[in-house]
């Protein structure tokens, strides 16, 4: 479970301010935080309205068009996607340049056909000088006007062409793409848009915006949260929700979110310390009823800096994951308990995974009550440095053949044990543990496998694993925020495995392209529930930064089964 503090050596007061990004404090309502997506959006809107586009046709083979909008892929054959775009060029139709030609700076003339005199808008990435070109031909219009993952910020130049078929000679421009074709006669205001450098973002694969056919098609979802402040059952929950798991049994959905309960009259920062595990039910995944409280944390802060038994090791409780144990004919719940330090980052530290068993036998025991059976994985002599000060930070078991594997996570890693307990680095990672039975004993796999970085090099959080009908395993997870020191996808991600050990590079699902984006920060998915005909339900927690309360959302997606073949090779 991600901690709210960031990787900045600021005083604790500023750290508490910045913690609104992740798990908790959002007391800066109505204000722009420097470097935030909110502020950047305001910067983009200082320009004039979108320039008027003109229709054209591509007559050269090997080129295709794209829309100059957020997530748009600007080069074919490489995952470089738009994260920020100046309003003047937003929505225009551009031409993808093949990445291999861009890399070698070799381009055969591009043939385009225009119906009227036009200006072709060329985005040149970085400080490539075009002084050697005719300056009257290449007119610079916008500086730092396009942010693309993995590439320098782009400057926009315009080149005029008459109507008819024209050859666009692009050799020598360095790394570039064409972001639009606009009518020749219109007022164009020159300015510096001041968008950030795209090299702050790693490249990643966005479903529907890459050269690959997407595995998931986003179908529909409510245009607002399905569990929100003021709804029945939310009484006493100051800060809303975070991760956990949702399952469907005999047509009924059972959701076990982390409730950021907090205390009335206590600042929002405490919402993520005084937590509890709730049980909610619904027959449609839209209208929810709260049934009970399974666990409540103490909310007590630690007395020492290290992992000391004098501290309350159940100060904060998160991420209840129910798994049905067929051998025991009972539900087993796995949840996370933290020690919490009020001043040291990460304040959520030294996580321990508890195992609980339903008192009632059979599937109907899902709602509890549960009795604790003990800790199955915790910090100790078998810990690995990448688990860091926060680990163990989540746990999800899944069965592979006759064996059980479990994703467990860590964060704020140590380079070596000499850095314990406070000298931490960056990253949220996952590894695998194994057991012969669900109840354990569980053992970490060694560092030849852990941490698993094939999914993402430095951020995977709270993965939940399902097995698809063709036998492949799929993990869905929180892909991490953008802004506030992070430049991550801010989307739900997924990874595929044939054997549970080796996992594919993450793909990210841009729900906001089909559902009204009521959130600023996408957080944790709680399920991928099959509904038949390849349709799945996803429940997710997300954050609206203007509010203290973090709601729950829902979306339906459809799996394109013909795409699965690429993961079976």
Short mmCIF file of C-alpha atoms in Angstrom, two decimals, residues 10-482:
data_model
loop_
_atom_site.label_atom_id
_atom_site.label_comp_id
_atom_site.label_asym_id
_atom_site.label_seq_id
_atom_site.Cartn_x
_atom_site.Cartn_y
_atom_site.Cartn_z
CA UNK A 10 11.19 18.81 2.92
CA UNK A 11 10.13 19.55 6.50
CA UNK A 12 7.31 17.46 7.82
CA UNK A 13 4.74 20.23 7.29
CA UNK A 14 5.39 20.25 3.56
CA UNK A 15 5.47 16.48 3.46
CA UNK A 16 2.00 16.41 4.97
CA UNK A 17 0.82 18.85 2.32
CA UNK A 18 2.18 16.70 -0.48
CA UNK A 19 0.64 13.57 0.98
CA UNK A 20 -2.66 14.55 -0.65
CA UNK A 21 -1.32 12.99 -3.81
CA UNK A 22 -1.39 9.46 -2.63
CA UNK A 23 -3.24 8.08 0.34
CA UNK A 24 -4.51 10.97 2.18
CA UNK A 25 -4.37 14.65 2.84
CA UNK A 26 -6.20 16.90 0.43
CA UNK A 27 -6.58 20.02 2.53
CA UNK A 28 -5.48 22.32 -0.31
CA UNK A 29 -8.96 22.46 -1.79
CA UNK A 30 -9.38 24.82 -4.71
CA UNK A 31 -5.67 25.56 -4.96
CA UNK A 32 -3.09 24.55 -7.58
CA UNK A 33 -0.13 22.57 -6.31
CA UNK A 34 3.07 23.45 -8.23
CA UNK A 35 3.85 20.81 -10.82
CA UNK A 36 0.41 19.25 -10.56
CA UNK A 37 -1.76 18.14 -13.46
CA UNK A 38 -4.26 20.74 -12.26
CA UNK A 39 -1.75 23.56 -12.65
CA UNK A 40 -0.44 22.29 -15.99
CA UNK A 41 -3.96 22.19 -17.40
CA UNK A 42 -4.34 25.84 -16.44
CA UNK A 43 -1.08 26.68 -18.21
CA UNK A 44 -2.22 24.97 -21.39
CA UNK A 45 -5.44 27.00 -21.50
CA UNK A 46 -3.72 30.37 -21.65
CA UNK A 47 -3.44 30.14 -25.44
CA UNK A 48 -5.97 30.92 -28.14
CA UNK A 49 -8.56 28.41 -29.34
CA UNK A 50 -7.81 25.45 -31.57
CA UNK A 51 -6.53 26.33 -35.00
CA UNK A 52 -8.84 25.38 -37.85
CA UNK A 53 -7.84 22.12 -39.47
CA UNK A 54 -7.99 21.23 -43.16
CA UNK A 55 -8.72 17.83 -44.71
CA UNK A 56 -5.94 15.93 -46.44
CA UNK A 57 -5.08 12.48 -47.74
CA UNK A 58 -1.94 10.41 -47.17
CA UNK A 59 -0.70 8.95 -50.45
CA UNK A 60 2.58 7.42 -49.26
CA UNK A 61 2.78 3.86 -47.98
CA UNK A 62 4.03 3.27 -44.43
CA UNK A 63 2.37 6.34 -42.92
CA UNK A 64 -0.88 6.66 -40.99
CA UNK A 65 -2.83 9.41 -39.27
CA UNK A 66 -3.47 10.06 -35.57
CA UNK A 67 -5.37 12.56 -33.45
CA UNK A 68 -3.30 15.12 -31.58
CA UNK A 69 -5.00 14.50 -28.25
CA UNK A 70 -3.94 13.16 -24.87
CA UNK A 71 -2.57 9.59 -25.18
CA UNK A 72 -2.23 9.90 -28.97
CA UNK A 73 0.70 7.87 -30.33
CA UNK A 74 2.93 10.16 -32.41
CA UNK A 75 5.34 7.62 -33.94
CA UNK A 76 4.50 4.24 -35.43
CA UNK A 77 6.57 1.35 -34.15
CA UNK A 78 7.30 2.94 -30.75
CA UNK A 79 5.31 3.76 -27.63
CA UNK A 80 5.57 7.54 -27.46
CA UNK A 81 2.24 9.00 -26.30
CA UNK A 82 1.01 12.53 -25.75
CA UNK A 83 0.63 13.56 -22.10
CA UNK A 84 0.19 17.34 -22.57
CA UNK A 85 -0.87 19.26 -25.65
CA UNK A 86 -1.26 22.98 -26.42
CA UNK A 87 -4.93 23.92 -27.01
CA UNK A 88 -4.10 25.44 -30.40
CA UNK A 89 -3.28 22.02 -31.87
CA UNK A 90 -5.46 19.78 -29.73
CA UNK A 91 -7.78 17.63 -31.82
CA UNK A 92 -6.02 18.19 -35.13
CA UNK A 93 -5.20 15.24 -37.38
CA UNK A 94 -1.52 14.47 -37.67
CA UNK A 95 0.68 11.96 -39.50
CA UNK A 96 2.70 9.34 -37.61
CA UNK A 97 6.31 9.10 -38.65
CA UNK A 98 7.83 5.59 -38.52
CA UNK A 99 10.09 5.46 -35.49
CA UNK A 100 12.92 3.66 -37.27
CA UNK A 101 13.12 6.38 -39.91
CA UNK A 102 13.05 9.03 -37.21
CA UNK A 103 15.87 7.32 -35.37
CA UNK A 104 18.10 7.22 -38.44
CA UNK A 105 17.00 10.69 -39.65
CA UNK A 106 16.30 9.22 -43.10
CA UNK A 107 12.96 10.01 -44.72
CA UNK A 108 11.70 9.47 -48.21
CA UNK A 109 9.42 12.32 -49.31
CA UNK A 110 5.94 12.07 -47.77
CA UNK A 111 3.17 12.59 -50.33
CA UNK A 112 0.06 14.37 -49.08
CA UNK A 113 -2.89 15.71 -51.04
CA UNK A 114 -4.56 18.99 -49.95
CA UNK A 115 -7.92 20.41 -50.99
CA UNK A 116 -6.84 24.00 -50.34
CA UNK A 117 -3.73 26.01 -49.41
CA UNK A 118 -2.54 24.83 -46.00
CA UNK A 119 0.11 25.02 -43.33
CA UNK A 120 1.60 21.68 -42.22
CA UNK A 121 2.44 21.73 -38.52
CA UNK A 122 5.66 19.89 -37.66
CA UNK A 123 6.58 19.07 -34.06
CA UNK A 124 10.37 18.92 -33.67
CA UNK A 125 11.45 17.31 -30.41
CA UNK A 126 14.31 18.90 -28.50
CA UNK A 127 16.64 21.68 -29.53
CA UNK A 128 17.23 20.55 -33.10
CA UNK A 129 18.22 23.68 -34.94
CA UNK A 130 16.59 24.39 -38.30
CA UNK A 131 18.68 27.47 -39.00
CA UNK A 132 20.21 25.65 -41.94
CA UNK A 133 16.74 25.52 -43.50
CA UNK A 134 14.98 28.42 -45.17
CA UNK A 135 13.64 30.40 -42.19
CA UNK A 136 10.83 31.78 -44.30
CA UNK A 137 9.73 28.24 -45.05
CA UNK A 138 9.91 26.93 -41.47
CA UNK A 139 7.94 29.34 -39.29
CA UNK A 140 8.21 28.70 -35.55
CA UNK A 141 4.80 29.14 -33.92
CA UNK A 142 4.74 27.40 -30.55
CA UNK A 143 7.54 26.58 -28.13
CA UNK A 144 7.34 23.59 -25.77
CA UNK A 145 3.87 22.82 -27.05
CA UNK A 146 3.73 19.03 -26.86
CA UNK A 147 4.75 16.63 -24.08
CA UNK A 148 5.33 13.09 -25.33
CA UNK A 149 6.53 10.21 -23.15
CA UNK A 150 10.24 9.55 -23.52
CA UNK A 151 10.89 12.55 -25.80
CA UNK A 152 11.98 16.16 -25.24
CA UNK A 153 9.29 18.84 -25.33
CA UNK A 154 8.40 19.74 -28.92
CA UNK A 155 8.43 23.06 -30.74
CA UNK A 156 5.82 23.54 -33.47
CA UNK A 157 6.81 24.85 -36.89
CA UNK A 158 4.54 25.60 -39.85
CA UNK A 159 5.32 25.06 -43.54
CA UNK A 160 2.97 26.42 -46.22
CA UNK A 161 1.85 24.33 -49.23
CA UNK A 162 -0.57 25.01 -52.10
CA UNK A 163 -3.58 22.84 -52.90
CA UNK A 164 -3.04 19.53 -54.69
CA UNK A 165 -0.57 16.65 -54.29
CA UNK A 166 2.63 17.76 -52.57
CA UNK A 167 5.88 16.12 -51.55
CA UNK A 168 6.86 16.92 -47.95
CA UNK A 169 10.64 16.55 -47.69
CA UNK A 170 11.38 15.82 -44.03
CA UNK A 171 14.98 14.67 -44.08
CA UNK A 172 17.30 16.39 -41.62
CA UNK A 173 14.71 17.48 -39.06
CA UNK A 174 15.88 15.04 -36.38
CA UNK A 175 13.15 13.56 -34.19
CA UNK A 176 9.77 14.92 -35.27
CA UNK A 177 6.18 14.20 -36.21
CA UNK A 178 3.38 16.02 -38.03
CA UNK A 179 0.70 17.14 -35.58
CA UNK A 180 -1.77 18.76 -37.94
CA UNK A 181 -2.69 20.41 -41.22
CA UNK A 182 -4.49 23.75 -40.92
CA UNK A 183 -6.05 26.28 -43.26
CA UNK A 184 -3.45 28.69 -44.57
CA UNK A 185 -5.34 31.92 -43.97
CA UNK A 186 -5.97 32.34 -40.24
CA UNK A 187 -4.49 34.31 -37.39
CA UNK A 188 -1.82 32.31 -35.58
CA UNK A 189 -0.46 33.70 -32.33
CA UNK A 190 3.11 32.77 -31.50
CA UNK A 191 3.91 31.84 -27.90
CA UNK A 192 5.82 29.56 -25.57
CA UNK A 193 3.35 27.08 -24.04
CA UNK A 194 5.86 25.98 -21.37
CA UNK A 195 4.81 22.34 -21.25
CA UNK A 196 7.14 19.92 -19.45
CA UNK A 197 9.80 17.72 -20.98
CA UNK A 198 8.40 14.30 -21.90
CA UNK A 199 11.58 12.54 -20.78
CA UNK A 200 10.26 12.86 -17.24
CA UNK A 201 7.83 10.07 -18.23
CA UNK A 202 8.93 6.57 -19.09
CA UNK A 203 7.27 5.21 -22.20
CA UNK A 204 4.41 2.78 -21.60
CA UNK A 205 1.71 0.98 -23.57
CA UNK A 206 -1.76 2.57 -23.53
CA UNK A 207 -4.61 0.32 -24.67
CA UNK A 208 -6.16 1.64 -27.89
CA UNK A 209 -3.30 4.08 -28.56
CA UNK A 210 -0.50 1.71 -29.55
CA UNK A 211 0.29 -0.35 -32.62
CA UNK A 212 -1.25 -3.34 -30.84
CA UNK A 213 -4.93 -4.20 -30.88
CA UNK A 214 -6.21 -3.61 -27.32
CA UNK A 215 -7.05 -6.56 -25.09
CA UNK A 216 -9.76 -4.55 -23.33
CA UNK A 217 -12.43 -2.36 -24.87
CA UNK A 218 -13.93 0.10 -22.40
CA UNK A 219 -17.70 -0.33 -22.67
CA UNK A 220 -19.41 1.89 -20.15
CA UNK A 221 -19.54 3.01 -16.56
CA UNK A 222 -21.50 5.40 -14.37
CA UNK A 223 -20.56 9.03 -15.00
CA UNK A 224 -20.06 9.53 -11.27
CA UNK A 225 -18.89 7.46 -8.28
CA UNK A 226 -21.06 4.53 -7.20
CA UNK A 227 -20.18 4.90 -3.51
CA UNK A 228 -19.73 8.50 -2.45
CA UNK A 229 -19.91 10.78 0.53
CA UNK A 230 -23.38 11.11 1.99
CA UNK A 231 -24.66 7.81 0.63
CA UNK A 232 -26.09 5.32 3.15
CA UNK A 233 -23.29 3.42 4.85
CA UNK A 234 -20.68 6.17 4.54
CA UNK A 235 -21.53 7.68 7.91
CA UNK A 236 -18.41 7.87 10.03
CA UNK A 237 -16.06 7.57 7.05
CA UNK A 238 -14.22 10.88 6.83
CA UNK A 239 -11.85 10.15 3.96
CA UNK A 240 -13.54 7.62 1.68
CA UNK A 241 -12.00 4.42 0.37
CA UNK A 242 -8.92 2.65 -0.88
CA UNK A 243 -8.06 -0.86 -2.08
CA UNK A 244 -9.24 -4.31 -1.09
CA UNK A 245 -11.10 -6.93 -3.07
CA UNK A 246 -14.55 -7.42 -4.59
CA UNK A 247 -15.94 -10.88 -5.50
CA UNK A 248 -19.24 -12.08 -6.97
CA UNK A 249 -21.05 -15.07 -5.46
CA UNK A 250 -24.42 -16.37 -6.69
CA UNK A 251 -25.23 -13.06 -8.37
CA UNK A 252 -24.26 -10.92 -5.35
CA UNK A 253 -21.21 -8.66 -5.26
CA UNK A 254 -19.25 -8.56 -2.01
CA UNK A 255 -16.79 -5.68 -1.64
CA UNK A 256 -14.20 -5.30 1.13
CA UNK A 257 -12.70 -1.82 0.74
CA UNK A 258 -10.31 -0.09 3.08
CA UNK A 259 -12.37 2.63 4.75
CA UNK A 260 -10.34 5.74 5.55
CA UNK A 261 -12.45 6.34 8.61
CA UNK A 262 -10.44 8.98 10.45
CA UNK A 263 -12.05 10.85 13.28
CA UNK A 264 -14.48 13.75 13.39
CA UNK A 265 -12.63 16.94 14.20
CA UNK A 266 -9.21 15.44 13.41
CA UNK A 267 -7.28 16.56 10.33
CA UNK A 268 -7.56 14.56 7.11
CA UNK A 269 -4.05 13.18 7.47
CA UNK A 270 -5.37 10.84 10.15
CA UNK A 271 -7.93 9.31 7.74
CA UNK A 272 -5.26 7.00 6.38
CA UNK A 273 -4.10 5.98 9.87
CA UNK A 274 -7.45 5.28 11.57
CA UNK A 275 -8.77 2.79 9.03
CA UNK A 276 -11.15 -0.12 8.98
CA UNK A 277 -12.25 -2.96 6.69
CA UNK A 278 -15.89 -2.82 5.67
CA UNK A 279 -18.15 -5.37 4.00
CA UNK A 280 -20.49 -4.00 1.31
CA UNK A 281 -22.94 -5.86 -0.96
CA UNK A 282 -24.74 -5.09 -4.21
CA UNK A 283 -26.75 -6.98 -6.82
CA UNK A 284 -25.68 -4.68 -9.69
CA UNK A 285 -22.25 -3.24 -8.66
CA UNK A 286 -23.85 0.23 -8.68
CA UNK A 287 -26.14 0.41 -5.65
CA UNK A 288 -24.24 -0.66 -2.53
CA UNK A 289 -25.27 -1.45 1.04
CA UNK A 290 -22.85 -1.56 3.94
CA UNK A 291 -23.18 -4.76 5.97
CA UNK A 292 -20.53 -4.76 8.69
CA UNK A 293 -17.05 -3.84 9.94
CA UNK A 294 -14.55 -6.70 9.87
CA UNK A 295 -11.51 -4.94 11.35
CA UNK A 296 -10.69 -1.54 12.85
CA UNK A 297 -7.17 -0.17 13.34
CA UNK A 298 -5.96 1.61 16.46
CA UNK A 299 -4.65 4.76 14.78
CA UNK A 300 -1.76 4.91 17.29
CA UNK A 301 1.59 6.37 16.23
CA UNK A 302 4.92 4.61 16.80
CA UNK A 303 7.25 5.46 19.67
CA UNK A 304 10.51 4.47 17.97
CA UNK A 305 12.04 4.83 14.49
CA UNK A 306 12.69 1.13 13.89
CA UNK A 307 10.57 -2.03 13.77
CA UNK A 308 10.24 -2.35 17.51
CA UNK A 309 7.60 -4.47 19.30
CA UNK A 310 7.02 -1.56 21.64
CA UNK A 311 5.17 0.10 18.74
CA UNK A 312 1.57 -0.66 17.82
CA UNK A 313 1.94 -2.90 14.77
CA UNK A 314 -1.76 -2.66 13.91
CA UNK A 315 -1.89 1.12 13.84
CA UNK A 316 -3.31 1.12 10.28
CA UNK A 317 -5.11 -1.76 8.52
CA UNK A 318 -5.46 -2.07 4.73
CA UNK A 319 -6.25 -4.29 1.76
CA UNK A 320 -8.45 -7.20 2.84
CA UNK A 321 -8.23 -9.96 0.20
CA UNK A 322 -10.74 -12.85 0.60
CA UNK A 323 -9.76 -16.16 -1.08
CA UNK A 324 -11.89 -19.30 -0.84
CA UNK A 325 -9.95 -22.26 0.61
CA UNK A 326 -11.54 -25.35 -0.93
CA UNK A 327 -9.64 -27.73 1.35
CA UNK A 328 -10.87 -25.99 4.50
CA UNK A 329 -14.26 -25.10 2.93
CA UNK A 330 -13.91 -21.60 4.36
CA UNK A 331 -12.95 -18.15 3.22
CA UNK A 332 -9.45 -17.01 4.11
CA UNK A 333 -8.84 -13.29 4.38
CA UNK A 334 -5.37 -11.74 3.97
CA UNK A 335 -4.88 -8.19 5.16
CA UNK A 336 -2.10 -5.70 5.87
CA UNK A 337 -1.26 -4.11 9.23
CA UNK A 338 1.26 -1.27 9.57
CA UNK A 339 3.38 0.45 12.15
CA UNK A 340 2.88 4.20 11.63
CA UNK A 341 5.46 6.87 12.39
CA UNK A 342 4.16 10.42 12.50
CA UNK A 343 7.27 12.07 11.07
CA UNK A 344 9.49 9.62 9.16
CA UNK A 345 8.71 8.86 5.55
CA UNK A 346 7.17 6.52 4.72
CA UNK A 347 4.95 6.86 7.73
CA UNK A 348 3.29 3.52 6.88
CA UNK A 349 6.14 1.16 7.70
CA UNK A 350 7.07 -2.45 8.46
CA UNK A 351 3.92 -4.02 7.06
CA UNK A 352 2.76 -7.45 8.19
CA UNK A 353 0.32 -9.74 6.42
CA UNK A 354 -2.29 -11.36 8.63
CA UNK A 355 -4.32 -14.41 7.70
CA UNK A 356 -7.89 -14.80 8.92
CA UNK A 357 -10.47 -17.59 8.52
CA UNK A 358 -14.24 -17.27 8.20
CA UNK A 359 -16.13 -18.63 11.19
CA UNK A 360 -18.90 -19.98 8.97
CA UNK A 361 -18.18 -22.80 6.51
CA UNK A 362 -18.98 -22.67 2.80
CA UNK A 363 -19.32 -19.87 0.29
CA UNK A 364 -21.93 -18.14 2.43
CA UNK A 365 -19.23 -17.39 5.00
CA UNK A 366 -17.82 -14.63 2.78
CA UNK A 367 -19.20 -11.82 4.92
CA UNK A 368 -17.58 -13.00 8.12
CA UNK A 369 -17.03 -12.82 10.96
CA UNK A 370 -13.38 -13.85 10.60
CA UNK A 371 -10.93 -15.05 13.22
CA UNK A 372 -7.23 -14.30 12.96
CA UNK A 373 -4.90 -17.25 12.39
CA UNK A 374 -1.65 -15.29 12.61
CA UNK A 375 1.00 -13.48 10.55
CA UNK A 376 2.14 -15.27 7.38
CA UNK A 377 4.81 -12.86 6.09
CA UNK A 378 6.57 -9.97 7.81
CA UNK A 379 9.86 -8.04 8.04
CA UNK A 380 12.69 -10.19 9.35
CA UNK A 381 15.82 -12.12 8.50
CA UNK A 382 14.30 -13.33 5.22
CA UNK A 383 13.36 -9.84 4.03
CA UNK A 384 14.98 -8.54 0.85
CA UNK A 385 16.34 -4.96 0.64
CA UNK A 386 13.94 -3.96 -2.17
CA UNK A 387 11.03 -4.47 0.25
CA UNK A 388 12.29 -1.37 2.00
CA UNK A 389 10.95 0.41 5.02
CA UNK A 390 7.32 0.00 3.97
CA UNK A 391 7.34 -3.71 3.12
CA UNK A 392 5.54 -5.99 3.35
CA UNK A 393 3.01 -3.66 1.72
CA UNK A 394 0.39 -5.93 0.12
CA UNK A 395 -0.32 -9.62 -0.48
CA UNK A 396 -2.46 -11.54 -2.96
CA UNK A 397 -2.32 -15.37 -3.25
CA UNK A 398 -3.31 -17.34 -6.36
CA UNK A 399 -3.15 -20.99 -7.28
CA UNK A 400 -0.93 -22.33 -10.09
CA UNK A 401 -1.45 -26.04 -10.70
CA UNK A 402 -0.97 -27.69 -7.28
CA UNK A 403 1.01 -24.85 -5.77
CA UNK A 404 0.18 -21.42 -4.37
CA UNK A 405 2.00 -18.25 -5.37
CA UNK A 406 1.51 -14.85 -3.78
CA UNK A 407 2.34 -11.37 -4.98
CA UNK A 408 3.77 -9.36 -2.11
CA UNK A 409 5.12 -5.84 -2.33
CA UNK A 410 7.57 -3.38 -0.86
CA UNK A 411 8.39 0.31 -1.16
CA UNK A 412 11.01 2.86 -0.15
CA UNK A 413 13.77 0.29 -0.77
CA UNK A 414 17.12 0.00 0.95
CA UNK A 415 20.23 -0.24 -1.23
CA UNK A 416 21.61 -2.49 1.49
CA UNK A 417 20.78 -3.31 5.08
CA UNK A 418 23.28 -0.65 6.16
CA UNK A 419 20.56 1.85 5.20
CA UNK A 420 18.04 0.45 7.71
CA UNK A 421 15.88 1.91 9.18
CA UNK A 422 15.56 5.41 7.60
CA UNK A 423 17.77 5.81 4.52
CA UNK A 424 15.37 4.87 1.73
CA UNK A 425 15.26 5.09 -2.05
CA UNK A 426 12.54 5.27 -4.69
CA UNK A 427 10.15 2.67 -6.05
CA UNK A 428 7.13 0.45 -5.39
CA UNK A 429 7.93 -3.15 -6.29
CA UNK A 430 6.38 -6.63 -6.22
CA UNK A 431 7.85 -10.08 -5.74
CA UNK A 432 6.57 -13.62 -5.34
CA UNK A 433 6.22 -15.90 -2.34
CA UNK A 434 5.23 -19.57 -2.53
CA UNK A 435 3.46 -22.18 -0.42
CA UNK A 436 2.15 -25.71 -0.80
CA UNK A 437 -1.14 -24.75 0.82
CA UNK A 438 -3.09 -21.51 1.05
CA UNK A 439 -2.65 -21.41 4.82
CA UNK A 440 1.12 -21.70 4.38
CA UNK A 441 3.80 -21.67 5.50
CA UNK A 442 4.73 -18.99 2.96
CA UNK A 443 8.33 -18.38 1.83
CA UNK A 444 9.74 -15.55 -0.26
CA UNK A 445 11.26 -16.58 -3.58
CA UNK A 446 14.90 -15.56 -3.94
CA UNK A 447 16.37 -12.46 -5.54
CA UNK A 448 17.04 -14.21 -8.85
CA UNK A 449 13.30 -13.65 -9.41
CA UNK A 450 12.39 -10.89 -6.95
CA UNK A 451 11.58 -8.11 -7.46
CA UNK A 452 9.66 -8.64 -10.71
CA UNK A 453 10.49 -5.65 -12.90
CA UNK A 454 9.24 -6.98 -16.22
CA UNK A 455 5.81 -5.44 -15.53
CA UNK A 456 7.14 -1.94 -14.80
CA UNK A 457 10.66 -0.96 -13.74
CA UNK A 458 9.67 0.96 -10.60
CA UNK A 459 5.93 0.98 -9.91
CA UNK A 460 3.44 -1.87 -9.47
CA UNK A 461 1.04 -1.67 -6.55
CA UNK A 462 -1.71 -3.93 -5.17
CA UNK A 463 -1.91 -6.56 -7.95
CA UNK A 464 -4.98 -8.82 -7.98
CA UNK A 465 -4.70 -12.03 -10.02
CA UNK A 466 -7.38 -13.89 -11.98
CA UNK A 467 -7.18 -16.83 -14.36
CA UNK A 468 -8.72 -16.33 -17.78
CA UNK A 469 -10.74 -18.98 -19.59
CA UNK A 470 -7.78 -19.98 -21.77
CA UNK A 471 -5.57 -20.61 -18.73
CA UNK A 472 -3.54 -17.40 -18.82
CA UNK A 473 -3.14 -15.43 -15.59
CA UNK A 474 -3.89 -11.72 -15.49
CA UNK A 475 -2.88 -9.27 -12.78
CA UNK A 476 -4.57 -5.88 -12.58
CA UNK A 477 -3.00 -3.18 -10.43
CA UNK A 478 -2.62 0.48 -9.57
CA UNK A 479 -0.37 2.04 -12.22
CA UNK A 480 0.70 5.04 -10.13
CA UNK A 481 0.00 8.82 -10.25
CA UNK A 482 1.46 11.56 -12.39
#
